[in-house]
Amino acid sequence: MRPEDIDWGNLDFNYRQTDYSFVSMYRDGKWDDGELTKDHNITMNECACVLQYSQSCFEGLKAYHTKDGKVVCFRPDANAKRMHDSCERLEMPPFPEDKWVEAVEKVVKANEAWVPPFGSGATLYIRPYMFGYNPVIGVKPADEYMFRILVTPVGPYFKGALKPVEVTIPDFDRAAPHGTGGIKAGLNYAMSLHPIMEAHRHGFNENMYLDPATRTKIEETGGANVIFIKDNGKTLVTPLSDSILPSITRRSLCYIAENMLGMKVEHRVVYLNEVEDNEFDEMGLCGTAAVISPVGRINNHGKITNFKSGMDEMGPTLTKLRSTLTGIQSGEIADPDNWVHEIK
Ligand code: PLP
Ligand code: COI
């Protein structure tokens, strides 16, 4: 498939091979300069650390066209920093953060034809990832690593983007206390595959995980943080926990709520029973892929919580937050803090 064959307005969230990826190798204690490659397959030893012990982490960000025709991405320095933190926790050598951002620029520029047109609703999803490459059989970190960036054009993560989803509370946990929930390790997603398939088999869009120690507090979903709105749109509440991913979208939304929309922001422990007692008017899932997806209903083993905003449309406050965020991203609203990173 070529970019000219894509129906941008109807794109789903699936992988499509583009022209170039970026690849760099870590050997003898250092990263090489890296280069663009047209080879989208990887050959490695059967005993590679990533295949045996899942030593891998990744990131996700997006590039898109602004109204005035520039190609930009959103807060890549924050992704670079988070990948640094993931690497440290997994005993992997971080790719230098400035070079990381340069590599993102390089691979996006090389795939410019795949950056969707302004206003199409599609974006170029950028997936940097790193893994332990050389063979190990005793449980230990690899000595050699591959860092790659693939890009692929995508539409909304949830079909119908603005249509509310229904989430369920799984019987499984996402991350152990003091575990890897706070980093973007591939293993966190491997463990979510069975629960998400179970959720889909029961007709739900996503799982909302609880804290594994007490199973009374809200954590996050398999691929997004959660935010709640209360007090008639005056307050945004978002769960505080060491074992959820520090979402860049969530942090940006909290800034927007507080500094641009005059809202109060509470970053605190959120108990499931507060949610089930209808303390909140709106609930949303936020992340790079999800942007903000509204949640209309929670089904906790048959105990239903309906949000005031309902199952038909996104509530008014999430709508305002979403349009402010996407307005900043597309250059229509003034950028509050150098978030929009120009590539071309
Ligand atoms: N939580 C999880 C588990 C995720 O996979 C993601 C996606 O990156 C997020 C939250 C949202 O993070 P961000 O807004 O940085 O994309
Ligand atoms: C992202 O939002 O970038 C993610 O990595 C989430 C993933 C579930 C697609």
mmCIF file of C-alpha atoms and ligand atoms in Angstrom:
data_model
loop_
_atom_site.group_PDB
_atom_site.id
_atom_site.type_symbol
_atom_site.label_atom_id
_atom_site.label_comp_id
_atom_site.label_asym_id
_atom_site.label_seq_id
_atom_site.Cartn_x
_atom_site.Cartn_y
_atom_site.Cartn_z
ATOM 1 C CA MET A 1 0.000 0.000 0.000
ATOM 2 C CA ARG A 2 1.170 3.529 -0.820
ATOM 3 C CA PRO A 3 0.097 6.727 0.982
ATOM 4 C CA GLU A 4 -1.982 7.808 -2.022
ATOM 5 C CA ASP A 5 -4.083 4.641 -1.627
ATOM 6 C CA ILE A 6 -5.089 5.442 1.960
ATOM 7 C CA ASP A 7 -8.566 6.646 2.841
ATOM 8 C CA TRP A 8 -7.284 8.860 5.674
ATOM 9 C CA GLY A 9 -10.707 9.549 7.178
ATOM 10 C CA ASN A 10 -11.421 5.834 7.640
ATOM 11 C CA LEU A 11 -8.072 4.592 8.849
ATOM 12 C CA ASP A 12 -8.030 2.080 11.729
ATOM 13 C CA PHE A 13 -5.347 1.532 14.367
ATOM 14 C CA ASN A 14 -3.342 -1.166 12.606
ATOM 15 C CA TYR A 15 0.234 -1.517 11.408
ATOM 16 C CA ARG A 16 0.975 -0.535 7.838
ATOM 17 C CA GLN A 17 4.552 -0.702 6.614
ATOM 18 C CA THR A 18 5.991 2.636 5.529
ATOM 19 C CA ASP A 19 9.242 3.421 3.694
ATOM 20 C CA TYR A 20 11.865 3.798 6.409
ATOM 21 C CA SER A 21 12.581 2.778 9.969
ATOM 22 C CA PHE A 22 15.448 3.949 12.149
ATOM 23 C CA VAL A 23 17.888 1.432 13.617
ATOM 24 C CA SER A 24 20.832 1.707 15.981
ATOM 25 C CA MET A 25 22.902 -0.997 17.710
ATOM 26 C CA TYR A 26 24.512 -0.996 21.127
ATOM 27 C CA ARG A 27 27.734 -3.019 21.091
ATOM 28 C CA ASP A 28 30.945 -2.987 23.111
ATOM 29 C CA GLY A 29 29.383 -0.594 25.584
ATOM 30 C CA LYS A 30 28.250 2.111 23.159
ATOM 31 C CA TRP A 31 25.506 3.096 20.744
ATOM 32 C CA ASP A 32 26.435 3.523 17.096
ATOM 33 C CA ASP A 33 25.197 6.556 15.139
ATOM 34 C CA GLY A 34 22.158 4.740 13.808
ATOM 35 C CA GLU A 35 20.711 4.940 10.309
ATOM 36 C CA LEU A 36 17.530 4.755 8.319
ATOM 37 C CA THR A 37 16.695 1.355 6.921
ATOM 38 C CA LYS A 38 14.234 0.000 4.382
ATOM 39 C CA ASP A 39 14.458 -3.430 5.982
ATOM 40 C CA HIS A 40 11.396 -3.874 8.177
ATOM 41 C CA ASN A 41 12.311 -7.337 9.389
ATOM 42 C CA ILE A 42 14.729 -8.253 12.155
ATOM 43 C CA THR A 43 16.942 -11.321 12.274
ATOM 44 C CA MET A 44 18.354 -12.403 15.605
ATOM 45 C CA ASN A 45 19.569 -15.432 17.456
ATOM 46 C CA GLU A 46 16.987 -17.867 18.815
ATOM 47 C CA CYS A 47 18.282 -17.240 22.330
ATOM 48 C CA ALA A 48 18.133 -13.414 22.139
ATOM 49 C CA CYS A 49 17.376 -11.932 25.564
ATOM 50 C CA VAL A 50 14.150 -10.353 24.327
ATOM 51 C CA LEU A 51 12.842 -13.707 23.111
ATOM 52 C CA GLN A 52 13.693 -15.562 26.318
ATOM 53 C CA TYR A 53 13.270 -12.955 29.033
ATOM 54 C CA SER A 54 11.213 -10.175 27.411
ATOM 55 C CA GLN A 55 13.838 -7.487 27.925
ATOM 56 C CA SER A 56 12.103 -4.760 25.936
ATOM 57 C CA CYS A 57 10.506 -1.374 26.293
ATOM 58 C CA PHE A 58 8.854 1.066 23.911
ATOM 59 C CA GLU A 59 7.281 4.469 23.473
ATOM 60 C CA GLY A 60 4.424 5.939 21.464
ATOM 61 C CA LEU A 61 3.997 9.424 20.029
ATOM 62 C CA LYS A 62 2.440 10.948 16.937
ATOM 63 C CA ALA A 63 3.386 13.226 14.053
ATOM 64 C CA TYR A 64 0.829 15.201 12.069
ATOM 65 C CA HIS A 65 0.343 18.205 9.851
ATOM 66 C CA THR A 66 -0.622 21.514 11.413
ATOM 67 C CA LYS A 67 -3.101 23.832 9.768
ATOM 68 C CA ASP A 68 -0.278 25.853 8.228
ATOM 69 C CA GLY A 69 1.314 22.781 6.658
ATOM 70 C CA LYS A 70 4.150 22.026 9.109
ATOM 71 C CA VAL A 71 4.970 18.511 10.239
ATOM 72 C CA VAL A 72 5.178 18.380 14.029
ATOM 73 C CA CYS A 73 5.114 15.949 16.918
ATOM 74 C CA PHE A 74 4.035 16.407 20.526
ATOM 75 C CA ARG A 75 6.455 16.614 23.482
ATOM 76 C CA PRO A 76 9.034 14.107 22.144
ATOM 77 C CA ASP A 77 11.443 15.121 24.918
ATOM 78 C CA ALA A 78 8.966 13.712 27.453
ATOM 79 C CA ASN A 79 8.862 10.378 25.608
ATOM 80 C CA ALA A 80 12.669 10.331 25.414
ATOM 81 C CA LYS A 81 12.874 10.883 29.168
ATOM 82 C CA ARG A 82 10.285 8.197 29.903
ATOM 83 C CA MET A 83 12.134 5.683 27.730
ATOM 84 C CA HIS A 84 15.297 6.564 29.636
ATOM 85 C CA ASP A 85 13.477 5.670 32.871
ATOM 86 C CA SER A 86 12.136 2.435 31.364
ATOM 87 C CA CYS A 87 15.654 1.443 30.262
ATOM 88 C CA GLU A 88 17.123 2.054 33.690
ATOM 89 C CA ARG A 89 14.501 -0.092 35.371
ATOM 90 C CA LEU A 90 15.130 -2.921 32.858
ATOM 91 C CA GLU A 91 18.959 -2.715 32.993
ATOM 92 C CA MET A 92 19.096 -1.520 29.386
ATOM 93 C CA PRO A 93 21.419 1.248 28.113
ATOM 94 C CA PRO A 94 19.317 4.389 27.492
ATOM 95 C CA PHE A 95 19.637 5.896 24.023
ATOM 96 C CA PRO A 96 20.870 9.494 24.574
ATOM 97 C CA GLU A 97 17.777 11.700 24.830
ATOM 98 C CA ASP A 98 18.885 14.408 22.382
ATOM 99 C CA LYS A 99 19.818 11.777 19.791
ATOM 100 C CA TRP A 100 16.509 10.061 20.480
ATOM 101 C CA VAL A 101 14.586 13.192 19.465
ATOM 102 C CA GLU A 102 16.855 13.643 16.411
ATOM 103 C CA ALA A 103 16.155 10.050 15.365
ATOM 104 C CA VAL A 104 12.406 10.703 15.617
ATOM 105 C CA GLU A 105 12.813 13.789 13.414
ATOM 106 C CA LYS A 106 14.895 11.866 10.902
ATOM 107 C CA VAL A 107 12.511 8.941 10.495
ATOM 108 C CA VAL A 108 9.435 11.185 10.280
ATOM 109 C CA LYS A 109 11.093 13.384 7.631
ATOM 110 C CA ALA A 110 12.043 10.313 5.615
ATOM 111 C CA ASN A 111 8.403 9.150 5.735
ATOM 112 C CA GLU A 112 6.823 12.552 5.129
ATOM 113 C CA ALA A 113 4.511 11.157 2.454
ATOM 114 C CA TRP A 114 2.912 9.010 5.167
ATOM 115 C CA VAL A 115 2.051 11.921 7.476
ATOM 116 C CA PRO A 116 -1.732 12.235 7.133
ATOM 117 C CA PRO A 117 -3.251 15.480 5.845
ATOM 118 C CA PHE A 118 -4.391 18.137 8.317
ATOM 119 C CA GLY A 119 -7.916 17.630 9.543
ATOM 120 C CA SER A 120 -8.184 13.991 8.383
ATOM 121 C CA GLY A 121 -8.333 12.619 11.930
ATOM 122 C CA ALA A 122 -5.399 10.316 11.130
ATOM 123 C CA THR A 123 -1.822 10.672 12.400
ATOM 124 C CA LEU A 124 1.563 9.074 11.869
ATOM 125 C CA TYR A 125 2.104 6.904 14.932
ATOM 126 C CA ILE A 126 5.760 6.739 15.975
ATOM 127 C CA ARG A 127 6.873 3.652 17.862
ATOM 128 C CA PRO A 128 10.416 3.769 19.267
ATOM 129 C CA TYR A 129 11.426 0.493 20.910
ATOM 130 C CA MET A 130 14.485 -1.253 22.303
ATOM 131 C CA PHE A 131 15.291 -4.837 23.138
ATOM 132 C CA GLY A 132 18.044 -7.149 24.368
ATOM 133 C CA TYR A 133 19.528 -8.613 21.201
ATOM 134 C CA ASN A 134 22.292 -11.099 21.934
ATOM 135 C CA PRO A 135 21.825 -14.660 23.227
ATOM 136 C CA VAL A 136 21.560 -15.204 26.987
ATOM 137 C CA ILE A 137 20.439 -18.368 28.719
ATOM 138 C CA GLY A 138 21.142 -17.563 32.374
ATOM 139 C CA VAL A 139 18.754 -14.891 33.630
ATOM 140 C CA LYS A 140 20.729 -11.685 33.083
ATOM 141 C CA PRO A 141 20.545 -8.567 30.911
ATOM 142 C CA ALA A 142 21.814 -8.666 27.326
ATOM 143 C CA ASP A 143 25.133 -7.055 26.325
ATOM 144 C CA GLU A 144 23.882 -5.927 22.909
ATOM 145 C CA TYR A 145 20.718 -3.961 22.182
ATOM 146 C CA MET A 146 18.793 -2.844 19.166
ATOM 147 C CA PHE A 147 16.939 0.492 19.242
ATOM 148 C CA ARG A 148 14.480 1.011 16.415
ATOM 149 C CA ILE A 149 11.757 3.463 15.464
ATOM 150 C CA LEU A 150 8.955 2.386 13.183
ATOM 151 C CA VAL A 151 6.247 4.714 11.971
ATOM 152 C CA THR A 152 2.802 3.767 10.738
ATOM 153 C CA PRO A 153 -0.245 5.838 9.811
ATOM 154 C CA VAL A 154 -3.201 5.304 12.155
ATOM 155 C CA GLY A 155 -6.759 6.370 12.806
ATOM 156 C CA PRO A 156 -8.531 6.367 16.204
ATOM 157 C CA TYR A 157 -7.549 3.704 18.768
ATOM 158 C CA PHE A 158 -11.184 3.023 19.607
ATOM 159 C CA LYS A 159 -13.475 2.747 16.613
ATOM 160 C CA GLY A 160 -15.686 5.798 16.480
ATOM 161 C CA ALA A 161 -13.147 7.866 18.514
ATOM 162 C CA LEU A 162 -15.673 10.120 20.263
ATOM 163 C CA LYS A 163 -18.227 7.433 20.965
ATOM 164 C CA PRO A 164 -18.288 6.408 24.645
ATOM 165 C CA VAL A 165 -16.876 2.997 25.496
ATOM 166 C CA GLU A 166 -17.882 0.513 28.174
ATOM 167 C CA VAL A 167 -15.168 -0.758 30.487
ATOM 168 C CA THR A 168 -15.093 -3.653 32.899
ATOM 169 C CA ILE A 169 -13.105 -4.465 36.039
ATOM 170 C CA PRO A 170 -10.950 -7.502 35.252
ATOM 171 C CA ASP A 171 -10.228 -10.385 37.599
ATOM 172 C CA PHE A 172 -6.542 -9.860 36.803
ATOM 173 C CA ASP A 173 -4.001 -7.283 37.915
ATOM 174 C CA ARG A 174 -1.907 -5.147 35.611
ATOM 175 C CA ALA A 175 1.163 -4.446 37.705
ATOM 176 C CA ALA A 176 2.489 -5.567 41.060
ATOM 177 C CA PRO A 177 3.224 -3.070 43.832
ATOM 178 C CA HIS A 178 6.857 -1.996 43.308
ATOM 179 C CA GLY A 179 6.753 -3.735 39.917
ATOM 180 C CA THR A 180 6.981 -2.355 36.392
ATOM 181 C CA GLY A 181 3.611 -0.591 36.067
ATOM 182 C CA GLY A 182 5.257 2.832 36.034
ATOM 183 C CA ILE A 183 7.410 2.130 32.979
ATOM 184 C CA LYS A 184 6.572 1.226 29.398
ATOM 185 C CA ALA A 185 7.873 -2.347 29.411
ATOM 186 C CA GLY A 186 6.598 -4.753 26.776
ATOM 187 C CA LEU A 187 5.951 -7.299 29.519
ATOM 188 C CA ASN A 188 3.171 -5.108 30.984
ATOM 189 C CA TYR A 189 1.322 -5.449 27.704
ATOM 190 C CA ALA A 190 1.985 -9.188 27.345
ATOM 191 C CA MET A 191 0.218 -9.763 30.643
ATOM 192 C CA SER A 192 -2.755 -7.654 29.513
ATOM 193 C CA LEU A 193 -3.446 -9.766 26.399
ATOM 194 C CA HIS A 194 -5.507 -12.434 28.125
ATOM 195 C CA PRO A 195 -7.551 -9.930 30.200
ATOM 196 C CA ILE A 196 -8.280 -7.757 27.148
ATOM 197 C CA MET A 197 -9.406 -10.767 25.118
ATOM 198 C CA GLU A 198 -11.612 -11.829 28.029
ATOM 199 C CA ALA A 199 -13.070 -8.298 28.157
ATOM 200 C CA HIS A 200 -13.768 -8.344 24.409
ATOM 201 C CA ARG A 201 -15.305 -11.825 24.628
ATOM 202 C CA HIS A 202 -17.735 -10.403 27.190
ATOM 203 C CA GLY A 203 -18.549 -7.392 25.002
ATOM 204 C CA PHE A 204 -16.454 -4.704 26.750
ATOM 205 C CA ASN A 205 -14.046 -2.310 25.078
ATOM 206 C CA GLU A 206 -11.389 -2.136 27.800
ATOM 207 C CA ASN A 207 -10.334 -3.218 31.280
ATOM 208 C CA MET A 208 -10.006 -0.768 34.115
ATOM 209 C CA TYR A 209 -7.415 -2.226 36.476
ATOM 210 C CA LEU A 210 -7.497 -1.822 40.255
ATOM 211 C CA ASP A 211 -4.510 -1.610 42.582
ATOM 212 C CA PRO A 212 -3.308 -5.172 43.093
ATOM 213 C CA ALA A 213 -2.628 -4.823 46.836
ATOM 214 C CA THR A 214 -6.159 -3.920 47.954
ATOM 215 C CA ARG A 215 -8.251 -3.989 44.776
ATOM 216 C CA THR A 216 -10.103 -0.905 45.994
ATOM 217 C CA LYS A 217 -8.352 1.882 44.065
ATOM 218 C CA ILE A 218 -8.515 2.835 40.402
ATOM 219 C CA GLU A 219 -5.270 2.409 38.462
ATOM 220 C CA GLU A 220 -5.567 2.679 34.663
ATOM 221 C CA THR A 221 -6.572 0.711 31.594
ATOM 222 C CA GLY A 222 -4.321 -1.501 29.462
ATOM 223 C CA GLY A 223 -3.307 1.396 27.220
ATOM 224 C CA ALA A 224 -4.414 4.673 28.800
ATOM 225 C CA ASN A 225 -4.641 6.630 32.066
ATOM 226 C CA VAL A 226 -8.060 7.607 33.363
ATOM 227 C CA ILE A 227 -9.471 11.021 34.236
ATOM 228 C CA PHE A 228 -12.708 11.938 35.974
ATOM 229 C CA ILE A 229 -14.718 15.141 35.944
ATOM 230 C CA LYS A 230 -16.869 16.339 38.834
ATOM 231 C CA ASP A 231 -18.466 19.487 40.303
ATOM 232 C CA ASN A 232 -20.223 20.359 37.041
ATOM 233 C CA GLY A 233 -17.005 20.521 35.093
ATOM 234 C CA LYS A 234 -15.055 22.488 37.695
ATOM 235 C CA THR A 235 -12.751 19.670 38.848
ATOM 236 C CA LEU A 236 -10.575 17.099 37.103
ATOM 237 C CA VAL A 237 -9.553 14.106 39.206
ATOM 238 C CA THR A 238 -6.870 11.651 38.163
ATOM 239 C CA PRO A 239 -5.608 8.596 40.088
ATOM 240 C CA LEU A 240 -2.306 8.751 41.941
ATOM 241 C CA SER A 241 -0.328 5.512 42.030
ATOM 242 C CA ASP A 242 3.271 4.339 41.584
ATOM 243 C CA SER A 243 2.187 1.501 39.368
ATOM 244 C CA ILE A 244 0.538 3.405 36.527
ATOM 245 C CA LEU A 245 2.288 4.839 33.499
ATOM 246 C CA PRO A 246 2.960 8.585 33.834
ATOM 247 C CA SER A 247 0.952 9.512 30.746
ATOM 248 C CA ILE A 248 2.178 12.536 28.840
ATOM 249 C CA THR A 249 -1.367 13.173 27.591
ATOM 250 C CA ARG A 250 -2.711 13.108 31.149
ATOM 251 C CA ARG A 251 -0.017 15.485 32.375
ATOM 252 C CA SER A 252 -0.787 17.824 29.463
ATOM 253 C CA LEU A 253 -4.530 17.684 30.182
ATOM 254 C CA CYS A 254 -3.955 18.492 33.854
ATOM 255 C CA TYR A 255 -1.917 21.523 32.799
ATOM 256 C CA ILE A 256 -4.619 22.612 30.340
ATOM 257 C CA ALA A 257 -7.380 22.137 32.931
ATOM 258 C CA GLU A 258 -5.561 24.135 35.581
ATOM 259 C CA ASN A 259 -3.883 26.851 33.525
ATOM 260 C CA MET A 260 -6.122 27.310 30.514
ATOM 261 C CA LEU A 261 -9.606 26.240 31.565
ATOM 262 C CA GLY A 262 -9.575 27.483 35.169
ATOM 263 C CA MET A 263 -10.369 24.055 36.593
ATOM 264 C CA LYS A 264 -9.191 22.518 39.843
ATOM 265 C CA VAL A 265 -6.998 19.440 39.414
ATOM 266 C CA GLU A 266 -6.836 16.683 42.025
ATOM 267 C CA HIS A 267 -4.112 14.085 41.543
ATOM 268 C CA ARG A 268 -4.983 11.668 44.321
ATOM 269 C CA VAL A 269 -5.999 8.140 45.222
ATOM 270 C CA VAL A 270 -9.387 7.395 43.665
ATOM 271 C CA TYR A 271 -11.436 4.611 45.229
ATOM 272 C CA LEU A 272 -13.652 2.358 43.138
ATOM 273 C CA ASN A 273 -16.520 2.951 45.546
ATOM 274 C CA GLU A 274 -16.366 6.727 44.903
ATOM 275 C CA VAL A 275 -16.842 5.958 41.229
ATOM 276 C CA GLU A 276 -19.591 3.440 41.888
ATOM 277 C CA ASP A 277 -21.317 5.928 44.203
ATOM 278 C CA ASN A 278 -21.608 8.269 41.189
ATOM 279 C CA GLU A 279 -19.239 10.937 42.532
ATOM 280 C CA PHE A 280 -18.130 11.712 38.970
ATOM 281 C CA ASP A 281 -20.052 13.072 35.993
ATOM 282 C CA GLU A 282 -17.647 12.149 33.206
ATOM 283 C CA MET A 283 -14.860 9.633 32.790
ATOM 284 C CA GLY A 284 -12.272 9.487 30.019
ATOM 285 C CA LEU A 285 -9.325 7.357 28.921
ATOM 286 C CA CYS A 286 -6.352 9.410 27.872
ATOM 287 C CA GLY A 287 -3.169 8.595 26.026
ATOM 288 C CA THR A 288 -1.332 9.140 22.773
ATOM 289 C CA ALA A 289 -3.346 6.486 20.965
ATOM 290 C CA ALA A 290 -6.646 7.163 22.753
ATOM 291 C CA VAL A 291 -6.287 11.009 22.890
ATOM 292 C CA ILE A 292 -9.393 11.221 25.139
ATOM 293 C CA SER A 293 -11.970 8.494 24.736
ATOM 294 C CA PRO A 294 -15.105 8.929 26.828
ATOM 295 C CA VAL A 295 -16.282 6.111 29.096
ATOM 296 C CA GLY A 296 -20.067 5.909 29.271
ATOM 297 C CA ARG A 297 -20.436 2.930 31.561
ATOM 298 C CA ILE A 298 -18.505 0.652 33.912
ATOM 299 C CA ASN A 299 -19.673 -2.923 34.310
ATOM 300 C CA ASN A 300 -18.124 -4.479 37.406
ATOM 301 C CA HIS A 301 -19.334 -8.073 37.282
ATOM 302 C CA GLY A 302 -22.884 -6.894 36.630
ATOM 303 C CA LYS A 303 -22.761 -3.844 38.923
ATOM 304 C CA ILE A 304 -23.362 -0.988 36.494
ATOM 305 C CA THR A 305 -22.145 2.582 36.863
ATOM 306 C CA ASN A 306 -23.548 4.944 34.266
ATOM 307 C CA PHE A 307 -21.906 8.319 33.818
ATOM 308 C CA LYS A 308 -24.166 11.350 33.412
ATOM 309 C CA SER A 309 -22.654 11.952 29.981
ATOM 310 C CA GLY A 310 -24.169 8.629 28.826
ATOM 311 C CA MET A 311 -23.350 6.174 26.048
ATOM 312 C CA ASP A 312 -24.205 8.449 23.115
ATOM 313 C CA GLU A 313 -21.699 11.261 23.235
ATOM 314 C CA MET A 314 -18.667 12.671 25.004
ATOM 315 C CA GLY A 315 -19.540 14.889 27.982
ATOM 316 C CA PRO A 316 -19.090 18.679 27.784
ATOM 317 C CA THR A 317 -15.949 19.003 29.908
ATOM 318 C CA LEU A 318 -14.039 16.181 28.225
ATOM 319 C CA THR A 319 -15.078 17.667 24.885
ATOM 320 C CA LYS A 320 -13.567 20.999 25.921
ATOM 321 C CA LEU A 321 -10.372 19.362 27.173
ATOM 322 C CA ARG A 322 -10.047 17.295 24.012
ATOM 323 C CA SER A 323 -10.595 20.220 21.674
ATOM 324 C CA THR A 324 -8.066 22.346 23.599
ATOM 325 C CA LEU A 325 -5.449 19.587 23.457
ATOM 326 C CA THR A 326 -5.970 18.836 19.773
ATOM 327 C CA GLY A 327 -6.156 22.589 19.046
ATOM 328 C CA ILE A 328 -2.703 23.038 20.604
ATOM 329 C CA GLN A 329 -1.379 20.023 18.727
ATOM 330 C CA SER A 330 -2.611 21.297 15.386
ATOM 331 C CA GLY A 331 -1.379 24.846 15.942
ATOM 332 C CA GLU A 332 -4.842 26.414 16.208
ATOM 333 C CA ILE A 333 -4.456 27.262 19.914
ATOM 334 C CA ALA A 334 -1.314 28.918 21.294
ATOM 335 C CA ASP A 335 1.203 26.387 22.548
ATOM 336 C CA PRO A 336 1.489 26.909 26.323
ATOM 337 C CA ASP A 337 4.927 25.434 26.959
ATOM 338 C CA ASN A 338 6.858 24.456 23.804
ATOM 339 C CA TRP A 339 4.957 21.206 23.513
ATOM 340 C CA VAL A 340 4.674 21.217 19.736
ATOM 341 C CA HIS A 341 7.963 20.143 18.199
ATOM 342 C CA GLU A 342 8.496 21.218 14.611
ATOM 343 C CA ILE A 343 10.020 18.595 12.334
ATOM 344 C CA LYS A 344 9.523 20.176 8.944
HETATM 345 N N1 PLP B 1 -1.062 3.996 30.215
HETATM 346 C C1 PLP B 1 -0.650 2.990 29.442
HETATM 347 C C2 PLP B 1 -0.640 1.632 30.036
HETATM 348 C C3 PLP B 1 -0.259 3.227 28.116
HETATM 349 O O1 PLP B 1 0.142 2.223 27.352
HETATM 350 C C4 PLP B 1 -0.298 4.533 27.613
HETATM 351 C C5 PLP B 1 0.153 4.820 26.257
HETATM 352 O O2 PLP B 1 1.223 5.293 26.009
HETATM 353 C C6 PLP B 1 -0.738 5.552 28.453
HETATM 354 C C7 PLP B 1 -1.108 5.258 29.735
HETATM 355 C C8 PLP B 1 -0.792 6.960 27.971
HETATM 356 O O3 PLP B 1 0.466 7.553 27.954
HETATM 357 P P1 PLP B 1 0.789 8.737 26.945
HETATM 358 O O4 PLP B 1 -0.224 9.785 27.194
HETATM 359 O O5 PLP B 1 2.148 9.165 27.335
HETATM 360 O O6 PLP B 1 0.704 8.166 25.582
HETATM 361 C C1 COI B 2 0.119 4.785 23.113
HETATM 362 O O1 COI B 2 -0.886 5.417 23.409
HETATM 363 O O2 COI B 2 1.053 5.278 22.463
HETATM 364 C C2 COI B 2 0.307 3.410 23.548
HETATM 365 O O3 COI B 2 1.416 2.967 23.574
HETATM 366 C C3 COI B 2 -0.854 2.613 23.907
HETATM 367 C C4 COI B 2 -0.922 1.340 23.143
HETATM 368 C C5 COI B 2 -1.914 0.504 23.843
HETATM 369 C C6 COI B 2 -1.266 1.535 21.701
#
